[in-house]
Amino acid sequence: MRHLFRHCFGCGLATLLMWPLPGLGAAGAPQSATVAPAVAQPVPAAAMAEYRRKLEEYTAAHRKYEGEADAYWNAVAEKRRIRNAKRHADKDILIEDYVLAQPPVYAGPPKPADPSAAAENEPPSPRAYVPVVADFLQSAAKHFAFAPRRPQSELDYKRSYAAAAAAAGLTREQAVRIYGFESGGNGKYDVQAGLEHPGPGAHAITTALGYNQLLATNTVELLAEKGEAFLRALKAEAVASSGEVRAALEHKIAVLKSMVDFSRSVPDEWSQHDRLANTPKGLGVHAMNLDLDVGPLLQVQKLRDSVVFARAKGYGAPLSAAELEMMNLTGDGNGIDMVMLPAAWRDRVPTANFFQPGGYQRNPVAVRNNVVAKLLAATDARMDEEAKLQGAKDLAALFGR
């Protein structure tokens, strides 16, 4: 089941799954030292009185804002239900079926700092460790006795990806521009969110991996729902091979079957797949994205599913790369709602109509480009820039060969 997830523009960074996993740390995450908490100093009564006064002002203003925000997002949800019901009944959607106002913005006083608290003197909490490629490989070896067949060069992976994309019915424009947008235009097959530009201070921010930045949860879900298709592809390749190559493929088929079974060990729900992906064994499943035979199929499948979804909803026109990315950005259901919006309405309908509250608030690009026309234009503009980079040019040259 496809799920709503968020990306930062230009790198396709999802904002989920920031968690520590006990026992994992192949990348050598530093352990934080124990620091004694600071002792609060006595605060003058006048300062505490001023703090309480400001806190009351802040609390009243923020409570008012929360009421307005709840009403707004309830209206967004209700309008969405109305549109879904109309589409199910084959009735026309009207512009009034969207919330046309922008979300309320808190404009009251800031929350005051408690002068009696010692928090300001305490060291910041250590950053939660996010597993990286080394962890995925370690888990795959431990739990599935599997090491992916890595490409000898980036062009090898791009060649396989281009072939998989073409076979899935994706256009060169869709494949190349989304690759550029998601991986930064020069991203490697093993690029991870937050590590697009390795250097001092760089750190993974999610498990999003590869040309289309699949989260570990995406990988588990794809294997649960499309496992047979991936197995058929490997079996066909094995039949056409011989000797050591065939033996290696037969072992990979057995591993993939085990991963599919594991992914199907819970109900077909995003939250359940997310739980599996958060386990060491689930991270081992994610390592399959690094495999030259299966990885491109996984990365392409996410896009293919969106194209198929759009057709099933009656949208027969070819999706532009930006429109297809909207389905990535907001989820297939909200994405096709945005794509099917008449062009004349796109500069009037707020992007908030296609997000959940938390996702919208975490996406500064959607907030800044706050109507559909602006969001699509911003996506296209970034794609234009990323498509000029060598990685995108290499993929474009390989597409259809």
mmCIF file of C-alpha atoms in Angstrom:
data_model
loop_
_atom_site.group_PDB
_atom_site.id
_atom_site.type_symbol
_atom_site.label_atom_id
_atom_site.label_comp_id
_atom_site.label_asym_id
_atom_site.label_seq_id
_atom_site.Cartn_x
_atom_site.Cartn_y
_atom_site.Cartn_z
ATOM 1 C CA MET A 1 0.000 0.000 0.000
ATOM 2 C CA ARG A 2 1.499 3.295 -1.066
ATOM 3 C CA HIS A 3 2.071 5.765 1.733
ATOM 4 C CA LEU A 4 2.425 9.511 2.038
ATOM 5 C CA PHE A 5 6.009 10.509 2.543
ATOM 6 C CA ARG A 6 7.937 13.719 2.175
ATOM 7 C CA HIS A 7 10.994 14.830 0.248
ATOM 8 C CA CYS A 8 13.239 17.865 0.537
ATOM 9 C CA PHE A 9 13.570 19.498 -2.863
ATOM 10 C CA GLY A 10 16.754 18.756 -4.799
ATOM 11 C CA CYS A 11 17.696 15.690 -2.835
ATOM 12 C CA GLY A 12 14.448 13.801 -2.305
ATOM 13 C CA LEU A 13 15.058 13.424 1.398
ATOM 14 C CA ALA A 14 12.265 11.721 3.306
ATOM 15 C CA THR A 15 11.542 12.952 6.807
ATOM 16 C CA LEU A 16 10.666 9.625 8.460
ATOM 17 C CA LEU A 17 12.515 6.895 10.323
ATOM 18 C CA MET A 18 14.980 8.896 12.389
ATOM 19 C CA TRP A 19 15.648 6.344 15.101
ATOM 20 C CA PRO A 20 18.459 4.645 17.005
ATOM 21 C CA LEU A 21 18.821 0.885 16.534
ATOM 22 C CA PRO A 22 20.581 -0.862 19.406
ATOM 23 C CA GLY A 23 23.387 -3.098 18.246
ATOM 24 C CA LEU A 24 23.840 -1.367 14.878
ATOM 25 C CA GLY A 25 26.688 0.957 14.117
ATOM 26 C CA ALA A 26 28.801 -0.323 11.273
ATOM 27 C CA ALA A 27 29.559 3.259 10.315
ATOM 28 C CA GLY A 28 31.161 3.860 13.684
ATOM 29 C CA ALA A 29 28.629 6.242 15.191
ATOM 30 C CA PRO A 30 30.263 7.976 18.161
ATOM 31 C CA GLN A 31 28.937 7.316 21.611
ATOM 32 C CA SER A 32 28.091 10.380 23.634
ATOM 33 C CA ALA A 33 29.818 10.937 26.944
ATOM 34 C CA THR A 34 27.801 11.175 30.123
ATOM 35 C CA VAL A 35 27.653 14.794 31.275
ATOM 36 C CA ALA A 36 26.400 15.853 34.674
ATOM 37 C CA PRO A 37 23.328 18.093 34.403
ATOM 38 C CA ALA A 38 23.840 21.749 35.162
ATOM 39 C CA VAL A 39 22.480 23.071 38.418
ATOM 40 C CA ALA A 40 19.862 25.825 38.124
ATOM 41 C CA GLN A 41 20.816 29.096 39.789
ATOM 42 C CA PRO A 42 18.374 31.104 41.944
ATOM 43 C CA VAL A 43 16.228 33.464 39.854
ATOM 44 C CA PRO A 44 14.970 36.838 41.110
ATOM 45 C CA ALA A 45 11.252 36.918 41.814
ATOM 46 C CA ALA A 46 10.738 39.791 39.363
ATOM 47 C CA ALA A 47 12.261 37.744 36.546
ATOM 48 C CA MET A 48 9.997 34.796 37.319
ATOM 49 C CA ALA A 49 6.944 37.064 37.423
ATOM 50 C CA GLU A 50 7.832 38.513 34.010
ATOM 51 C CA TYR A 51 8.336 34.998 32.650
ATOM 52 C CA ARG A 52 4.913 33.875 33.889
ATOM 53 C CA ARG A 53 3.271 36.922 32.346
ATOM 54 C CA LYS A 54 4.860 36.242 28.972
ATOM 55 C CA LEU A 55 4.007 32.568 29.229
ATOM 56 C CA GLU A 56 0.332 33.383 29.762
ATOM 57 C CA GLU A 57 0.365 35.640 26.707
ATOM 58 C CA TYR A 58 2.056 32.975 24.630
ATOM 59 C CA THR A 59 -0.282 30.221 25.828
ATOM 60 C CA ALA A 60 -3.400 32.243 25.021
ATOM 61 C CA ALA A 61 -2.125 33.220 21.568
ATOM 62 C CA HIS A 62 -0.985 29.723 20.705
ATOM 63 C CA ARG A 63 -4.238 28.173 21.905
ATOM 64 C CA LYS A 64 -6.115 30.511 19.554
ATOM 65 C CA TYR A 65 -3.811 29.555 16.679
ATOM 66 C CA GLU A 66 -4.248 25.844 17.388
ATOM 67 C CA GLY A 67 -8.016 26.219 17.217
ATOM 68 C CA GLU A 68 -7.762 27.971 13.845
ATOM 69 C CA ALA A 69 -5.306 25.374 12.546
ATOM 70 C CA ASP A 70 -7.505 22.468 13.659
ATOM 71 C CA ALA A 71 -10.489 24.011 11.910
ATOM 72 C CA TYR A 72 -8.465 24.568 8.732
ATOM 73 C CA TRP A 73 -7.074 21.045 8.509
ATOM 74 C CA ASN A 74 -10.451 19.540 9.356
ATOM 75 C CA ALA A 75 -11.859 21.493 6.408
ATOM 76 C CA VAL A 76 -9.052 20.178 4.172
ATOM 77 C CA ALA A 77 -9.870 16.605 5.204
ATOM 78 C CA GLU A 78 -13.609 17.132 4.690
ATOM 79 C CA LYS A 79 -13.112 18.647 1.229
ATOM 80 C CA ARG A 80 -10.894 15.707 0.328
ATOM 81 C CA ARG A 81 -13.639 13.287 1.364
ATOM 82 C CA ILE A 82 -16.106 15.216 -0.773
ATOM 83 C CA ARG A 83 -13.824 15.018 -3.824
ATOM 84 C CA ASN A 84 -13.245 11.302 -3.355
ATOM 85 C CA ALA A 85 -16.979 10.676 -3.078
ATOM 86 C CA LYS A 86 -17.644 12.719 -6.210
ATOM 87 C CA ARG A 87 -15.022 10.850 -8.195
ATOM 88 C CA HIS A 88 -16.450 7.543 -7.027
ATOM 89 C CA ALA A 89 -19.896 8.683 -8.198
ATOM 90 C CA ASP A 90 -18.432 10.074 -11.472
ATOM 91 C CA LYS A 91 -19.513 13.610 -10.602
ATOM 92 C CA ASP A 92 -17.707 16.806 -11.598
ATOM 93 C CA ILE A 93 -15.235 18.312 -9.144
ATOM 94 C CA LEU A 94 -15.730 22.031 -8.540
ATOM 95 C CA ILE A 95 -13.097 24.500 -7.407
ATOM 96 C CA GLU A 96 -15.223 25.015 -4.295
ATOM 97 C CA ASP A 97 -14.375 21.419 -3.413
ATOM 98 C CA TYR A 98 -10.897 22.642 -2.415
ATOM 99 C CA VAL A 99 -9.969 24.861 0.510
ATOM 100 C CA LEU A 100 -8.904 28.074 -1.207
ATOM 101 C CA ALA A 101 -7.449 29.856 1.825
ATOM 102 C CA GLN A 102 -3.876 29.324 2.980
ATOM 103 C CA PRO A 103 -3.229 27.577 6.324
ATOM 104 C CA PRO A 104 -3.121 29.860 9.372
ATOM 105 C CA VAL A 105 0.332 30.903 10.526
ATOM 106 C CA TYR A 106 1.182 31.505 14.158
ATOM 107 C CA ALA A 107 1.965 35.196 14.560
ATOM 108 C CA GLY A 108 1.819 35.592 18.332
ATOM 109 C CA PRO A 109 4.613 36.108 20.825
ATOM 110 C CA PRO A 110 7.351 33.465 21.044
ATOM 111 C CA LYS A 111 7.414 30.978 23.867
ATOM 112 C CA PRO A 112 9.503 32.544 26.624
ATOM 113 C CA ALA A 113 12.502 30.772 28.114
ATOM 114 C CA ASP A 114 12.091 29.653 31.702
ATOM 115 C CA PRO A 115 14.838 31.487 33.613
ATOM 116 C CA SER A 116 14.775 28.859 36.341
ATOM 117 C CA ALA A 117 15.545 26.000 33.950
ATOM 118 C CA ALA A 118 19.070 24.755 33.479
ATOM 119 C CA ALA A 119 18.423 23.350 30.001
ATOM 120 C CA GLU A 120 20.405 26.111 28.305
ATOM 121 C CA ASN A 121 23.518 24.972 30.140
ATOM 122 C CA GLU A 122 23.088 21.298 29.315
ATOM 123 C CA PRO A 123 24.794 19.766 26.276
ATOM 124 C CA PRO A 124 22.517 19.083 23.297
ATOM 125 C CA SER A 125 21.040 15.610 23.047
ATOM 126 C CA PRO A 126 23.093 13.305 20.828
ATOM 127 C CA ARG A 127 21.752 12.921 17.292
ATOM 128 C CA ALA A 128 19.817 9.702 16.759
ATOM 129 C CA TYR A 129 21.893 7.271 14.725
ATOM 130 C CA VAL A 130 20.492 6.471 11.271
ATOM 131 C CA PRO A 131 21.705 3.206 9.725
ATOM 132 C CA VAL A 132 23.820 3.532 6.591
ATOM 133 C CA VAL A 133 24.917 1.321 3.694
ATOM 134 C CA ALA A 134 27.473 -0.500 5.844
ATOM 135 C CA ASP A 135 24.663 -1.469 8.232
ATOM 136 C CA PHE A 136 22.436 -2.667 5.394
ATOM 137 C CA LEU A 137 25.236 -4.879 4.073
ATOM 138 C CA GLN A 138 26.099 -6.191 7.518
ATOM 139 C CA SER A 139 22.465 -7.104 8.215
ATOM 140 C CA ALA A 140 22.060 -8.783 4.815
ATOM 141 C CA ALA A 141 25.109 -10.934 5.469
ATOM 142 C CA LYS A 142 24.034 -11.834 8.999
ATOM 143 C CA HIS A 143 20.343 -12.519 8.460
ATOM 144 C CA PHE A 144 20.208 -13.701 4.836
ATOM 145 C CA ALA A 145 23.782 -14.873 4.105
ATOM 146 C CA PHE A 146 23.657 -12.451 1.207
ATOM 147 C CA ALA A 147 26.026 -9.969 -0.374
ATOM 148 C CA PRO A 148 24.571 -7.968 -3.275
ATOM 149 C CA ARG A 149 26.275 -8.092 -6.659
ATOM 150 C CA ARG A 150 27.649 -4.573 -6.796
ATOM 151 C CA PRO A 151 28.238 -2.898 -10.178
ATOM 152 C CA GLN A 152 31.805 -2.527 -11.386
ATOM 153 C CA SER A 153 31.011 1.052 -12.370
ATOM 154 C CA GLU A 154 28.226 3.591 -12.002
ATOM 155 C CA LEU A 155 27.490 3.245 -15.714
ATOM 156 C CA ASP A 156 26.809 -0.463 -15.205
ATOM 157 C CA TYR A 157 24.061 0.326 -12.709
ATOM 158 C CA LYS A 158 22.715 3.162 -14.864
ATOM 159 C CA ARG A 159 22.568 0.802 -17.831
ATOM 160 C CA SER A 160 20.495 -1.712 -15.863
ATOM 161 C CA TYR A 161 18.316 1.045 -14.443
ATOM 162 C CA ALA A 162 17.666 2.543 -17.881
ATOM 163 C CA ALA A 163 16.697 -0.868 -19.257
ATOM 164 C CA ALA A 164 14.359 -1.514 -16.311
ATOM 165 C CA ALA A 165 12.773 1.922 -16.646
ATOM 166 C CA ALA A 166 12.176 1.510 -20.364
ATOM 167 C CA ALA A 167 10.705 -1.968 -19.835
ATOM 168 C CA ALA A 168 8.364 -0.521 -17.192
ATOM 169 C CA GLY A 169 7.042 2.031 -19.685
ATOM 170 C CA LEU A 170 8.723 5.091 -18.209
ATOM 171 C CA THR A 171 9.813 7.804 -20.605
ATOM 172 C CA ARG A 172 13.356 9.127 -20.794
ATOM 173 C CA GLU A 173 12.123 12.477 -19.459
ATOM 174 C CA GLN A 174 10.480 10.853 -16.445
ATOM 175 C CA ALA A 175 13.428 8.616 -15.607
ATOM 176 C CA VAL A 176 16.187 11.176 -16.087
ATOM 177 C CA ARG A 177 14.523 14.205 -14.523
ATOM 178 C CA ILE A 178 13.297 12.285 -11.477
ATOM 179 C CA TYR A 179 16.744 10.731 -11.074
ATOM 180 C CA GLY A 180 18.208 14.232 -11.117
ATOM 181 C CA PHE A 181 15.649 15.583 -8.683
ATOM 182 C CA GLU A 182 15.850 12.698 -6.229
ATOM 183 C CA SER A 183 19.597 12.062 -6.227
ATOM 184 C CA GLY A 184 20.949 15.520 -6.992
ATOM 185 C CA GLY A 185 21.811 15.041 -10.666
ATOM 186 C CA ASN A 186 25.052 13.184 -9.965
ATOM 187 C CA GLY A 187 23.893 10.734 -7.311
ATOM 188 C CA LYS A 188 25.410 7.266 -7.174
ATOM 189 C CA TYR A 189 23.393 4.067 -6.998
ATOM 190 C CA ASP A 190 24.185 3.869 -3.273
ATOM 191 C CA VAL A 191 23.594 7.547 -2.446
ATOM 192 C CA GLN A 192 21.786 7.982 0.856
ATOM 193 C CA ALA A 193 19.750 10.937 2.081
ATOM 194 C CA GLY A 194 22.050 13.369 3.859
ATOM 195 C CA LEU A 195 25.213 11.922 2.317
ATOM 196 C CA GLU A 196 24.854 13.332 -1.197
ATOM 197 C CA HIS A 197 27.919 15.489 -0.545
ATOM 198 C CA PRO A 198 30.173 13.577 1.882
ATOM 199 C CA GLY A 199 32.328 15.729 4.099
ATOM 200 C CA PRO A 200 32.912 16.775 7.687
ATOM 201 C CA GLY A 201 29.623 16.829 9.557
ATOM 202 C CA ALA A 202 27.674 14.969 6.873
ATOM 203 C CA HIS A 203 25.347 12.322 8.272
ATOM 204 C CA ALA A 204 22.496 10.165 7.043
ATOM 205 C CA ILE A 205 19.118 11.644 7.874
ATOM 206 C CA THR A 206 16.931 8.737 6.692
ATOM 207 C CA THR A 207 17.382 5.334 5.068
ATOM 208 C CA ALA A 208 16.344 6.793 1.679
ATOM 209 C CA LEU A 209 18.654 5.127 -0.831
ATOM 210 C CA GLY A 210 19.460 5.136 -4.525
ATOM 211 C CA TYR A 211 18.297 6.867 -7.674
ATOM 212 C CA ASN A 212 14.717 7.188 -6.438
ATOM 213 C CA GLN A 213 15.535 7.400 -2.736
ATOM 214 C CA LEU A 214 13.636 4.379 -1.482
ATOM 215 C CA LEU A 215 13.218 4.204 2.266
ATOM 216 C CA ALA A 216 13.794 0.853 3.953
ATOM 217 C CA THR A 217 10.024 0.804 4.487
ATOM 218 C CA ASN A 218 9.460 1.267 0.748
ATOM 219 C CA THR A 219 11.699 -1.710 0.031
ATOM 220 C CA VAL A 220 9.863 -3.961 2.478
ATOM 221 C CA GLU A 221 6.518 -2.839 1.060
ATOM 222 C CA LEU A 222 7.564 -3.377 -2.558
ATOM 223 C CA LEU A 223 8.758 -6.898 -1.813
ATOM 224 C CA ALA A 224 5.547 -7.652 0.056
ATOM 225 C CA GLU A 225 3.341 -6.430 -2.770
ATOM 226 C CA LYS A 226 5.397 -7.102 -5.918
ATOM 227 C CA GLY A 227 7.639 -9.941 -4.837
ATOM 228 C CA GLU A 228 6.483 -12.372 -7.531
ATOM 229 C CA ALA A 229 7.404 -9.935 -10.294
ATOM 230 C CA PHE A 230 10.955 -9.580 -8.996
ATOM 231 C CA LEU A 231 11.274 -13.342 -8.581
ATOM 232 C CA ARG A 232 10.042 -13.948 -12.141
ATOM 233 C CA ALA A 233 12.627 -11.531 -13.493
ATOM 234 C CA LEU A 234 15.449 -13.309 -11.649
ATOM 235 C CA LYS A 235 14.224 -16.756 -12.692
ATOM 236 C CA ALA A 236 14.126 -15.697 -16.348
ATOM 237 C CA GLU A 237 17.676 -14.410 -16.033
ATOM 238 C CA ALA A 238 18.785 -17.659 -14.405
ATOM 239 C CA VAL A 239 17.239 -19.777 -17.180
ATOM 240 C CA ALA A 240 19.217 -17.804 -19.738
ATOM 241 C CA SER A 241 22.480 -18.283 -17.803
ATOM 242 C CA SER A 242 24.786 -21.170 -17.039
ATOM 243 C CA GLY A 243 27.648 -22.206 -14.794
ATOM 244 C CA GLU A 244 28.684 -19.991 -11.915
ATOM 245 C CA VAL A 245 26.431 -17.141 -13.046
ATOM 246 C CA ARG A 246 23.380 -19.384 -12.913
ATOM 247 C CA ALA A 247 24.369 -20.790 -9.528
ATOM 248 C CA ALA A 248 24.746 -17.279 -8.133
ATOM 249 C CA LEU A 249 21.344 -16.296 -9.505
ATOM 250 C CA GLU A 250 19.695 -19.385 -8.027
ATOM 251 C CA HIS A 251 21.148 -18.480 -4.627
ATOM 252 C CA LYS A 252 19.874 -14.926 -5.049
ATOM 253 C CA ILE A 253 16.412 -16.240 -5.938
ATOM 254 C CA ALA A 254 16.339 -18.217 -2.685
ATOM 255 C CA VAL A 255 17.464 -15.132 -0.737
ATOM 256 C CA LEU A 256 14.886 -12.933 -2.418
ATOM 257 C CA LYS A 257 12.153 -15.477 -1.696
ATOM 258 C CA SER A 258 13.173 -15.410 1.974
ATOM 259 C CA MET A 259 13.051 -11.603 1.974
ATOM 260 C CA VAL A 260 9.615 -11.610 0.344
ATOM 261 C CA ASP A 261 8.323 -14.068 2.953
ATOM 262 C CA PHE A 262 9.718 -11.883 5.731
ATOM 263 C CA SER A 263 8.105 -8.773 4.218
ATOM 264 C CA ARG A 264 4.773 -10.584 4.084
ATOM 265 C CA SER A 265 4.937 -11.719 7.702
ATOM 266 C CA VAL A 266 2.781 -8.740 8.737
ATOM 267 C CA PRO A 267 -0.451 -7.237 7.347
ATOM 268 C CA ASP A 268 -0.066 -5.174 4.165
ATOM 269 C CA GLU A 269 -0.034 -1.838 5.943
ATOM 270 C CA TRP A 270 2.582 0.911 5.897
ATOM 271 C CA SER A 271 2.882 1.024 9.684
ATOM 272 C CA GLN A 272 3.517 -2.718 9.810
ATOM 273 C CA HIS A 273 6.085 -2.574 7.019
ATOM 274 C CA ASP A 274 7.706 0.355 8.794
ATOM 275 C CA ARG A 275 8.041 -1.749 11.927
ATOM 276 C CA LEU A 276 9.763 -4.538 9.985
ATOM 277 C CA ALA A 277 12.048 -2.091 8.199
ATOM 278 C CA ASN A 278 13.192 -0.741 11.571
ATOM 279 C CA THR A 279 14.612 -4.134 12.537
ATOM 280 C CA PRO A 280 18.119 -5.356 11.691
ATOM 281 C CA LYS A 281 16.578 -7.983 9.419
ATOM 282 C CA GLY A 282 14.549 -5.294 7.663
ATOM 283 C CA LEU A 283 17.734 -3.329 7.017
ATOM 284 C CA GLY A 284 19.155 -6.457 5.411
ATOM 285 C CA VAL A 285 16.218 -6.453 3.005
ATOM 286 C CA HIS A 286 17.056 -2.839 2.097
ATOM 287 C CA ALA A 287 20.495 -3.978 0.909
ATOM 288 C CA MET A 288 18.804 -5.539 -2.133
ATOM 289 C CA ASN A 289 18.701 -2.032 -3.653
ATOM 290 C CA LEU A 290 22.474 -2.280 -4.044
ATOM 291 C CA ASP A 291 22.249 -5.425 -6.155
ATOM 292 C CA LEU A 292 22.789 -4.973 -9.889
ATOM 293 C CA ASP A 293 20.078 -7.505 -10.792
ATOM 294 C CA VAL A 294 17.311 -6.507 -8.360
ATOM 295 C CA GLY A 295 18.116 -2.950 -7.277
ATOM 296 C CA PRO A 296 17.114 -1.232 -10.538
ATOM 297 C CA LEU A 297 13.831 -3.179 -10.550
ATOM 298 C CA LEU A 298 13.035 -1.979 -7.024
ATOM 299 C CA GLN A 299 13.928 1.625 -7.781
ATOM 300 C CA VAL A 300 11.838 1.649 -10.972
ATOM 301 C CA GLN A 301 8.831 -0.120 -9.467
ATOM 302 C CA LYS A 302 7.929 2.806 -7.238
ATOM 303 C CA LEU A 303 7.560 5.064 -10.282
ATOM 304 C CA ARG A 304 5.785 2.433 -12.348
ATOM 305 C CA ASP A 305 3.215 1.935 -9.593
ATOM 306 C CA SER A 306 2.407 5.644 -9.697
ATOM 307 C CA VAL A 307 1.940 5.602 -13.481
ATOM 308 C CA VAL A 308 -0.349 2.567 -13.223
ATOM 309 C CA PHE A 309 -2.289 4.230 -10.405
ATOM 310 C CA ALA A 310 -2.842 7.344 -12.516
ATOM 311 C CA ARG A 311 -4.174 5.293 -15.412
ATOM 312 C CA ALA A 312 -6.469 3.352 -13.115
ATOM 313 C CA LYS A 313 -7.915 6.663 -11.932
ATOM 314 C CA GLY A 314 -8.741 7.618 -15.506
ATOM 315 C CA TYR A 315 -5.782 9.911 -16.195
ATOM 316 C CA GLY A 316 -4.719 8.862 -19.671
ATOM 317 C CA ALA A 317 -2.348 11.684 -20.563
ATOM 318 C CA PRO A 318 1.390 11.078 -20.125
ATOM 319 C CA LEU A 319 2.590 12.294 -16.741
ATOM 320 C CA SER A 320 5.296 14.931 -16.872
ATOM 321 C CA ALA A 321 8.295 14.256 -14.665
ATOM 322 C CA ALA A 322 7.140 16.997 -12.273
ATOM 323 C CA GLU A 323 3.640 15.516 -12.087
ATOM 324 C CA LEU A 324 5.048 12.058 -11.404
ATOM 325 C CA GLU A 325 7.237 13.563 -8.694
ATOM 326 C CA MET A 326 4.133 15.087 -7.090
ATOM 327 C CA MET A 327 2.849 11.535 -6.658
ATOM 328 C CA ASN A 328 6.172 10.700 -5.011
ATOM 329 C CA LEU A 329 6.011 13.802 -2.851
ATOM 330 C CA THR A 330 2.442 13.553 -1.584
ATOM 331 C CA GLY A 331 1.544 9.911 -2.182
ATOM 332 C CA ASP A 332 -0.383 8.483 -5.125
ATOM 333 C CA GLY A 333 -3.858 9.441 -3.906
ATOM 334 C CA ASN A 334 -3.077 13.064 -3.158
ATOM 335 C CA GLY A 335 -0.688 13.260 -6.095
ATOM 336 C CA ILE A 336 -3.250 12.250 -8.713
ATOM 337 C CA ASP A 337 -5.703 14.692 -7.125
ATOM 338 C CA MET A 338 -3.140 17.429 -7.784
ATOM 339 C CA VAL A 339 -2.275 16.187 -11.279
ATOM 340 C CA MET A 340 -5.943 16.119 -12.337
ATOM 341 C CA LEU A 341 -6.480 19.691 -11.184
ATOM 342 C CA PRO A 342 -7.462 21.839 -14.212
ATOM 343 C CA ALA A 343 -4.663 24.155 -15.328
ATOM 344 C CA ALA A 344 -6.851 27.229 -14.745
ATOM 345 C CA TRP A 345 -7.185 26.328 -11.054
ATOM 346 C CA ARG A 346 -3.545 25.557 -10.319
ATOM 347 C CA ASP A 347 -2.611 29.111 -9.396
ATOM 348 C CA ARG A 348 -5.559 29.344 -6.982
ATOM 349 C CA VAL A 349 -5.583 26.036 -5.104
ATOM 350 C CA PRO A 350 -3.199 25.873 -2.112
ATOM 351 C CA THR A 351 -0.776 22.991 -1.909
ATOM 352 C CA ALA A 352 -2.059 22.338 1.619
ATOM 353 C CA ASN A 353 -5.028 20.523 0.058
ATOM 354 C CA PHE A 354 -2.735 17.635 -0.840
ATOM 355 C CA PHE A 355 -0.860 17.132 2.421
ATOM 356 C CA GLN A 356 -1.464 15.988 5.945
ATOM 357 C CA PRO A 357 -0.774 18.748 8.501
ATOM 358 C CA GLY A 358 2.512 17.370 9.797
ATOM 359 C CA GLY A 359 3.888 16.650 6.354
ATOM 360 C CA TYR A 360 3.010 20.103 5.108
ATOM 361 C CA GLN A 361 4.625 21.823 8.069
ATOM 362 C CA ARG A 362 7.816 19.781 7.580
ATOM 363 C CA ASN A 363 8.045 20.687 3.898
ATOM 364 C CA PRO A 364 9.286 24.271 3.528
ATOM 365 C CA VAL A 365 9.199 24.083 -0.274
ATOM 366 C CA ALA A 366 5.489 23.259 -0.318
ATOM 367 C CA VAL A 367 4.890 26.060 2.189
ATOM 368 C CA ARG A 368 6.897 28.570 0.187
ATOM 369 C CA ASN A 369 5.403 27.489 -3.162
ATOM 370 C CA ASN A 370 1.962 27.481 -1.640
ATOM 371 C CA VAL A 371 -0.234 26.977 -4.701
ATOM 372 C CA VAL A 372 -0.077 24.052 -7.120
ATOM 373 C CA ALA A 373 1.247 26.070 -10.067
ATOM 374 C CA LYS A 374 4.177 27.363 -8.012
ATOM 375 C CA LEU A 375 5.022 23.933 -6.636
ATOM 376 C CA LEU A 376 5.070 22.344 -10.087
ATOM 377 C CA ALA A 377 7.146 25.238 -11.446
ATOM 378 C CA ALA A 378 9.656 24.942 -8.592
ATOM 379 C CA THR A 379 9.963 21.209 -9.220
ATOM 380 C CA ASP A 380 10.490 21.728 -12.937
ATOM 381 C CA ALA A 381 13.073 24.439 -12.321
ATOM 382 C CA ARG A 382 15.102 22.197 -10.038
ATOM 383 C CA MET A 383 14.826 19.335 -12.510
ATOM 384 C CA ASP A 384 16.070 21.630 -15.279
ATOM 385 C CA GLU A 385 19.208 22.354 -13.261
ATOM 386 C CA GLU A 386 19.875 18.788 -12.128
ATOM 387 C CA ALA A 387 19.391 17.410 -15.658
ATOM 388 C CA LYS A 388 22.436 19.421 -16.760
ATOM 389 C CA LEU A 389 24.784 17.439 -14.497
ATOM 390 C CA GLN A 390 26.894 14.588 -15.805
ATOM 391 C CA GLY A 391 25.087 11.810 -13.947
ATOM 392 C CA ALA A 392 21.770 12.780 -15.509
ATOM 393 C CA LYS A 393 23.397 13.139 -18.939
ATOM 394 C CA ASP A 394 24.903 9.657 -18.622
ATOM 395 C CA LEU A 395 21.523 8.156 -17.794
ATOM 396 C CA ALA A 396 19.845 9.971 -20.670
ATOM 397 C CA ALA A 397 22.474 8.654 -23.104
ATOM 398 C CA LEU A 398 21.864 5.073 -21.949
ATOM 399 C CA PHE A 399 18.078 5.248 -22.003
ATOM 400 C CA GLY A 400 16.503 3.089 -24.693
ATOM 401 C CA ARG A 401 19.789 1.447 -25.756
#
